[in-house]
Short mmCIF file of C-alpha atoms in Angstrom, two decimals:
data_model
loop_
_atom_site.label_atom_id
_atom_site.label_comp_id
_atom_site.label_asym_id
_atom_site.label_seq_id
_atom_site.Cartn_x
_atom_site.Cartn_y
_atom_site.Cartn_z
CA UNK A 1 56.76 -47.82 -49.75
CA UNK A 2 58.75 -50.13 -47.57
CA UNK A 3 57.52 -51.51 -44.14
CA UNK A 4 60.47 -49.90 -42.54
CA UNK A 5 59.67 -46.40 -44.11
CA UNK A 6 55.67 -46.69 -43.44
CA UNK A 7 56.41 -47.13 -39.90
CA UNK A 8 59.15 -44.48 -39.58
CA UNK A 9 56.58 -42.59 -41.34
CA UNK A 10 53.31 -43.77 -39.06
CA UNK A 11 56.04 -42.67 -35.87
CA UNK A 12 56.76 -39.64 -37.37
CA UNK A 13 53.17 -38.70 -37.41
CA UNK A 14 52.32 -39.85 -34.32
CA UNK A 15 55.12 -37.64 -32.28
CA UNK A 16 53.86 -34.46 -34.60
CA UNK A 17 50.27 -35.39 -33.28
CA UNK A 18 51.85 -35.59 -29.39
CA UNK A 19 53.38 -32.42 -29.57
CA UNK A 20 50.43 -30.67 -31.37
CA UNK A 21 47.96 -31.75 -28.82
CA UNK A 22 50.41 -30.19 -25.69
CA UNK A 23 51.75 -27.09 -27.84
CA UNK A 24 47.67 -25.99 -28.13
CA UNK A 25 46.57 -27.38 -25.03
CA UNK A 26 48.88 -26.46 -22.93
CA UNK A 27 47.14 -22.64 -21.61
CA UNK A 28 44.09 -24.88 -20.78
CA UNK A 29 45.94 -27.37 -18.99
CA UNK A 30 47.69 -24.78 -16.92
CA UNK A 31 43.97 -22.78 -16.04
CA UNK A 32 42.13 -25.62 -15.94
CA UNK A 33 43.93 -28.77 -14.19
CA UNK A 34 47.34 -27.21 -12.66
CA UNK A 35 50.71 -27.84 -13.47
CA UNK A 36 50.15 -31.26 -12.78
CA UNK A 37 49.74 -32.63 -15.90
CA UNK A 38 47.87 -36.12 -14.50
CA UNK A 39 44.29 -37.07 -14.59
CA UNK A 40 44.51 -38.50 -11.24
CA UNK A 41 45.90 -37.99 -8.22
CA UNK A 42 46.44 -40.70 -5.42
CA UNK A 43 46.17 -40.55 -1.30
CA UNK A 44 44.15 -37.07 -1.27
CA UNK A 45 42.95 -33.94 -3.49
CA UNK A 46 45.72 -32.40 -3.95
CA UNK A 47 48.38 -32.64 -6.76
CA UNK A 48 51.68 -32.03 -4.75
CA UNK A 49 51.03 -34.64 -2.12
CA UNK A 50 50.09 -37.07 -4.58
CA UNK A 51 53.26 -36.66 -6.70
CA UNK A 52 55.53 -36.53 -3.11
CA UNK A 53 53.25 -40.15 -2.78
CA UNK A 54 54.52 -41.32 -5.93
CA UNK A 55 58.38 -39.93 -5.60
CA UNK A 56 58.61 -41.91 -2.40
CA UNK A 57 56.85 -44.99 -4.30
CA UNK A 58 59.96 -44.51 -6.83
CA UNK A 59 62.39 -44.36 -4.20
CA UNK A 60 63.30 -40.72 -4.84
CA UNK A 61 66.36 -40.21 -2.30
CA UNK A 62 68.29 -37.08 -1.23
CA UNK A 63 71.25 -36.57 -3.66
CA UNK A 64 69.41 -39.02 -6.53
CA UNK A 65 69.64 -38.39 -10.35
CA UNK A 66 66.85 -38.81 -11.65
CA UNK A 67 64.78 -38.50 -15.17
CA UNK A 68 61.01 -37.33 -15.02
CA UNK A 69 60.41 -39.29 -18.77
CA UNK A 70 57.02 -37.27 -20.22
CA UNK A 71 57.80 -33.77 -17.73
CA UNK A 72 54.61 -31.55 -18.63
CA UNK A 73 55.53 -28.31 -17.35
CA UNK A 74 57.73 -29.86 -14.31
CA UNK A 75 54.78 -29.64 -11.98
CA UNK A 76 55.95 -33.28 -10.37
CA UNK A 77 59.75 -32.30 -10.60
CA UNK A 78 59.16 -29.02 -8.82
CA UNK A 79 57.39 -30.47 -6.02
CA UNK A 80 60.17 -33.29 -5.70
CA UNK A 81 62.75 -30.86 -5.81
CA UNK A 82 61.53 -28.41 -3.42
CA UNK A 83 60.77 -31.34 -0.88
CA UNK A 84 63.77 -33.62 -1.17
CA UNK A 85 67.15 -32.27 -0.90
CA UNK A 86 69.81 -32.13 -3.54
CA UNK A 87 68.06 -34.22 -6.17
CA UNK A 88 69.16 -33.65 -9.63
CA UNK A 89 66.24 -33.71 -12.11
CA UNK A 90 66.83 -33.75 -15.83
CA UNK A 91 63.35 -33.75 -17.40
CA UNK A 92 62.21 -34.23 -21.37
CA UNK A 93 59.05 -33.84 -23.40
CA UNK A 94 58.32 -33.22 -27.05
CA UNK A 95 56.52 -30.04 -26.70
CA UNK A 96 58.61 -26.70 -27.59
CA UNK A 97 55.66 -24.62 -25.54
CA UNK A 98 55.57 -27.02 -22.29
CA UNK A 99 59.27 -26.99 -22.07
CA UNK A 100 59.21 -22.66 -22.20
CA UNK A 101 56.49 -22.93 -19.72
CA UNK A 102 58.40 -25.93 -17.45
CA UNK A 103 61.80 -23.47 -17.47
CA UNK A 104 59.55 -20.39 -16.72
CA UNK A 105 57.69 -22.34 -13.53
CA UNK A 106 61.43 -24.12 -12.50
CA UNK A 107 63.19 -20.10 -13.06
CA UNK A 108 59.99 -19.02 -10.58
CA UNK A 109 60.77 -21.51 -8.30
CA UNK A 110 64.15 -20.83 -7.82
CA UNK A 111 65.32 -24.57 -9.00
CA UNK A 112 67.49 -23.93 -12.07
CA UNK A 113 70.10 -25.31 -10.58
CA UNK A 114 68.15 -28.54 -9.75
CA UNK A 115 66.43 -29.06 -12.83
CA UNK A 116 67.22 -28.84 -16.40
CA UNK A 117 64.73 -28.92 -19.25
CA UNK A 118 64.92 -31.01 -22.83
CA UNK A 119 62.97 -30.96 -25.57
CA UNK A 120 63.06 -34.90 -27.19
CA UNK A 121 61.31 -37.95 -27.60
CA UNK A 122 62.33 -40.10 -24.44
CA UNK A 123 62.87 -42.92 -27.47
CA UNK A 124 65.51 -41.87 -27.89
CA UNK A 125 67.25 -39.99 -25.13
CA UNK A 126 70.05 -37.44 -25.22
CA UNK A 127 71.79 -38.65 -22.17
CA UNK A 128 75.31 -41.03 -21.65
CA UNK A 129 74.87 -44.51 -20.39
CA UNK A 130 74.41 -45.02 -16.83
CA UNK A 131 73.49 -41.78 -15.68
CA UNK A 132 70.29 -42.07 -13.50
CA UNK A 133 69.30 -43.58 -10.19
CA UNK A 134 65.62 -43.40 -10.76
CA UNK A 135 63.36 -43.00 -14.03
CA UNK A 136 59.84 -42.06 -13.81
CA UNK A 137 57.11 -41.67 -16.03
CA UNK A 138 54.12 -39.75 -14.30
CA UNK A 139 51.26 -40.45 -16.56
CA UNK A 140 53.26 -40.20 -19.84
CA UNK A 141 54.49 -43.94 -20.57
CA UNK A 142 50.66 -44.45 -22.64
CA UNK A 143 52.10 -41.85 -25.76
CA UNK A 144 54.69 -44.51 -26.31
CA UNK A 145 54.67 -45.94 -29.95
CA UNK A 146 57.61 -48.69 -28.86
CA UNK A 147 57.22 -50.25 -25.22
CA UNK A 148 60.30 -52.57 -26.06
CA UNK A 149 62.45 -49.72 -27.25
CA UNK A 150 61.61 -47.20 -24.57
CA UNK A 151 62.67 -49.58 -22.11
CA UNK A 152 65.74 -50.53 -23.83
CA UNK A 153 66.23 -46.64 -23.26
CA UNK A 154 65.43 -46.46 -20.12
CA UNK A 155 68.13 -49.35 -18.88
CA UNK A 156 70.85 -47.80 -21.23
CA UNK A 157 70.49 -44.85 -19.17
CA UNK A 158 69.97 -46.11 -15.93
CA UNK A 159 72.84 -47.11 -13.91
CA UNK A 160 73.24 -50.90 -12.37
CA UNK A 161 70.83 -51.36 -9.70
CA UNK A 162 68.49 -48.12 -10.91
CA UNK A 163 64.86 -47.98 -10.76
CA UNK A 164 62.18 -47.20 -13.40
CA UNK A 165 58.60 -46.19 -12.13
CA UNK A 166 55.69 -45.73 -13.89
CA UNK A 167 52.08 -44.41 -12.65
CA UNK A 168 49.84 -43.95 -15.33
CA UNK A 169 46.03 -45.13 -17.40
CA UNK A 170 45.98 -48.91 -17.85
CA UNK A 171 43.46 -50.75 -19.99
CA UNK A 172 41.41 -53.65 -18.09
CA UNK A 173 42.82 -57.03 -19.44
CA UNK A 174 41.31 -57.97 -23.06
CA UNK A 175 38.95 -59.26 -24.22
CA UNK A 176 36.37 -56.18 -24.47
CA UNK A 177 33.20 -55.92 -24.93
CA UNK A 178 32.62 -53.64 -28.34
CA UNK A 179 31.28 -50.71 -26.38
CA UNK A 180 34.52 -51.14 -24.48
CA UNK A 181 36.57 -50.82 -27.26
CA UNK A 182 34.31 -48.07 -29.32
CA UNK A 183 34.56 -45.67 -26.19
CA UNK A 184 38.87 -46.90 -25.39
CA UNK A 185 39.34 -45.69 -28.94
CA UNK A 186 37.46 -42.29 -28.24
CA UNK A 187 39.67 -41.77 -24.95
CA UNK A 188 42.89 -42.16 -26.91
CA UNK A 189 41.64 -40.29 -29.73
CA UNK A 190 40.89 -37.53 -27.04
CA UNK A 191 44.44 -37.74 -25.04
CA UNK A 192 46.29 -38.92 -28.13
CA UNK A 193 47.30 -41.86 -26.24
CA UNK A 194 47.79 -45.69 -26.42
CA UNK A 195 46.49 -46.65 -23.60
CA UNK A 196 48.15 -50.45 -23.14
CA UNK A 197 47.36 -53.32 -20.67
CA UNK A 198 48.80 -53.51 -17.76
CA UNK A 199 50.35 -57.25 -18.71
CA UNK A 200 51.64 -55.96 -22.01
CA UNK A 201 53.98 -53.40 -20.15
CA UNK A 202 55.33 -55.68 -17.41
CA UNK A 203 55.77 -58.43 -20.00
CA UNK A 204 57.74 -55.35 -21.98
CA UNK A 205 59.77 -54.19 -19.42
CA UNK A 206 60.41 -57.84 -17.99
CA UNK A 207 61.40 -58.70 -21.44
CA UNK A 208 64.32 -55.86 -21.40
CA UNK A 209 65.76 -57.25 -18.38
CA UNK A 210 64.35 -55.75 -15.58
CA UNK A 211 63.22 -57.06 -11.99
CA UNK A 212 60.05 -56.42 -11.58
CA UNK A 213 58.90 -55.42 -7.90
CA UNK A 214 55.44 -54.19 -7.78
CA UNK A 215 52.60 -53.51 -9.88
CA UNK A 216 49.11 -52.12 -8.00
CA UNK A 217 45.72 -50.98 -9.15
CA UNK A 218 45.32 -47.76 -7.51
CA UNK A 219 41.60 -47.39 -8.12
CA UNK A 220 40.78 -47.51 -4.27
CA UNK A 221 43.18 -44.96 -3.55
CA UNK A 222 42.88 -42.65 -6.77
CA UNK A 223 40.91 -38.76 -6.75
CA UNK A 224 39.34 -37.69 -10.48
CA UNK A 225 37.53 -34.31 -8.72
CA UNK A 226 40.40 -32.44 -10.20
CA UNK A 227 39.83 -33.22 -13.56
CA UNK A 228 36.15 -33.43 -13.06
CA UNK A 229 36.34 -29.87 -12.14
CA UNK A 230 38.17 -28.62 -14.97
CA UNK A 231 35.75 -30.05 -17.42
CA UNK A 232 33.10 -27.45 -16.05
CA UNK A 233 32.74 -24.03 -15.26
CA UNK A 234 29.91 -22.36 -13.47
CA UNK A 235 27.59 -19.27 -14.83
CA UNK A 236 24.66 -17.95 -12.79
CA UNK A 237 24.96 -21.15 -10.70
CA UNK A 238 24.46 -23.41 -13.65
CA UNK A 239 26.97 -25.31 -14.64
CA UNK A 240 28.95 -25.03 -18.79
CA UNK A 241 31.60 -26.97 -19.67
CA UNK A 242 35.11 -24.65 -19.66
CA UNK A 243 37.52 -24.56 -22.63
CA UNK A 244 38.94 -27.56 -21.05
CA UNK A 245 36.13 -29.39 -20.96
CA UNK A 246 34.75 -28.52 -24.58
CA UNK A 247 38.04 -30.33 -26.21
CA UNK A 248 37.60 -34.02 -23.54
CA UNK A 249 34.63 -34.29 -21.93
CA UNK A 250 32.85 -37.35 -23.14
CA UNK A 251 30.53 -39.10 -20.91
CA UNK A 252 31.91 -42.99 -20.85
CA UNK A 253 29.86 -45.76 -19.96
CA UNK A 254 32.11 -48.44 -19.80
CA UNK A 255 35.69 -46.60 -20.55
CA UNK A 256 37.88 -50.11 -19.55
CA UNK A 257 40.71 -47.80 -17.93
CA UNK A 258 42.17 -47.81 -14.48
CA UNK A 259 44.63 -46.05 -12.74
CA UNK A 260 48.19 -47.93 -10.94
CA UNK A 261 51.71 -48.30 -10.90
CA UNK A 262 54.43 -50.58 -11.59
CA UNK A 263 57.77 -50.32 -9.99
CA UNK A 264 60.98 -52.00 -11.70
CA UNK A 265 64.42 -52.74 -10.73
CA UNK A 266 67.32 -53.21 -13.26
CA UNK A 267 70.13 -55.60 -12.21
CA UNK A 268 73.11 -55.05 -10.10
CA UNK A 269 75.25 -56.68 -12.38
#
C-alpha cells in the first residue's frame, strides 16, 4: 500500500476510534462529570466559572463569532452564550450522539438562535474563509492527528487579526523516564488522545503564521475534584468506582501531563 494511502488509512481509523469513544461514553460523561466535557477546571470548583475564566482568556467579546473547535455537548458554549451578549457560536465535533445531546442542552437553554451544531472533523472545516473572531479549543486540540494542518484550518477560517485559544493536557518536555512514557501511553490509550508537548504546538502554530501571545502552566491554578469524583461512587459509606470510573481510572505514578493554555494571534495583514 502506498504511504499516502496507509496514512489516510491510519487517520481514518483514528477519527472512527474518536467518535466511538464519545458516541459510548457520552451517558457517563453527562452523569458522571457534567456537560463540561474537561478534566480540569481552573480558578474554582465549578465548571461554568472556569469556562467564563477561559472565554475571557480568549477574548470572547459581545457580538464575537466564534468557533468552539472539539464542542462536547456545548457545555462551554452554553455558559458563554448565556453570559456574554450576542455572541454567535458555531460549534463542531465528530460524534453523531454528542451533537443530538449538544442541540438538545442548546434547544433547553433557549440558545438556538446563538448556537448552531456540526458534526465534522475540525481538519477540515465546513466554514468560508474569514469567518471567526475567536477559535477555541477547550480540551480537544490533544485528538488532533495533524497539528500543522489544523492550524492551517484554523487561520483559513479566522479573519485578519482573529484569535485562536487553546486550554488543554500538555506533556512535560521530553526526554521521559520509561515509566513516564509506559503510563503517557496508558492515558492516551484511555482518552484516545495524543497528548503533545507544549513546544511542539507553539512551534506548530508559530510555524502557520501566527503571533504567539501567551502560553501558561496552569497547574497552580487548576481543580481535578471533579473528575476525581466521578471516578467513584459511594455504597454503605465505602467507596466503588462508578461506571465512569471503571472505563479511566488508573492510578499514575508519574503521568508527565499538565494542564495550561496558549493564546495566539493571527496577523492583521
Amino acid at each position: 500500500m502506498p504511504i499516502n494511502q496507509k496514512i489516510e488509512a491510519a487517520t481514518s481509523q483514528y477519527l472512527d476510534q474518536v467518535c466511538n469513544y464519545y458516541d459510548t461514553m457520552n451517558p457517563l460523561y453527562l452523569k458522571h462529570v457534567g456537560q463540561t466535557f474537561q478534566g480540569g477546571w481552573v480558578v474554582n470548583d465549578s465548571a461554568r466559572a472556569s469556562n467564563l475564566y477561559l472565554a475571557s482568556q480568549a477574548g470572547i467579546q459581545p457580538g464575537c463569532r466564534v468557533l468552539d473547535a472539539g464542542c462536547g455537548v456545548c457545555g462551554p458554549s452554553i455558559d458563554i452564550a448565556q453570559e456574554i451578549e450576542s455572541v454567535q457560536i458555531d460549534a463542531i465535533t465528530l460524534s453523531p450522539i454528542q451533537a443530538q445531546t449538544a442541540r438538545e442542552l442548546v434547544q433547553q437553554a433557549g440558545l438556538a438562535e446563538q448556537i448552531q451544531i456540526q458534526i465534522g472533523d475540525y481538519h477540515d472545516l465546513p466554514f468560508a474563509e474569514e469567518t471567526f473572531d475567536i477559535v477555541f479549543f477547550f480540551e480537544s486540540s490533544g485528538h488532533s492527528y495533524d497539528h500543522q494542518r489544523l492550524f492551517r484550518e484554523v487561520d483559513r477560517v479566522l479573519r485578519p487579526g482573529g484569535t485562536l485559544y487553546i486550554k488543554d493536557v500538555f506533556c512535560k518536555e521530553l526526554p521521559l523516564s520509561d515509566q513516564e512514557q509506559q503510563e503517557l501511553a496508558e492515558f492516551n490509550q484511555i482518552y484516545v488522545y495524543r497528548t503533545p508537548c507544549m513546544s511542539e504546538t507553539i512551534k506548530a502554530i508559530s510555524d502557520t503564521g501566527f503571533q504567539v501571545l501567551e502560553s501558561r502552566d496552569f497547574s497552580g491554578i487548576i481543580s481535578t475534584k471533579n473528575t476525581a469524583k466521578a471516578m467513584f461512587e459511594y455504597q454503605h459509606g465505602f467507596p466503588f468506582l462508578s461506571e465512569f470510573g471503571k472505563f479511566h481510572y488508573r492510578y499514575f505514578k508519574k503521568l508527565p501531563v499538565f494542564f495550561g493554555d496558549i493564546k495566539a494571534l493571527k496577523p492583521a495583514g
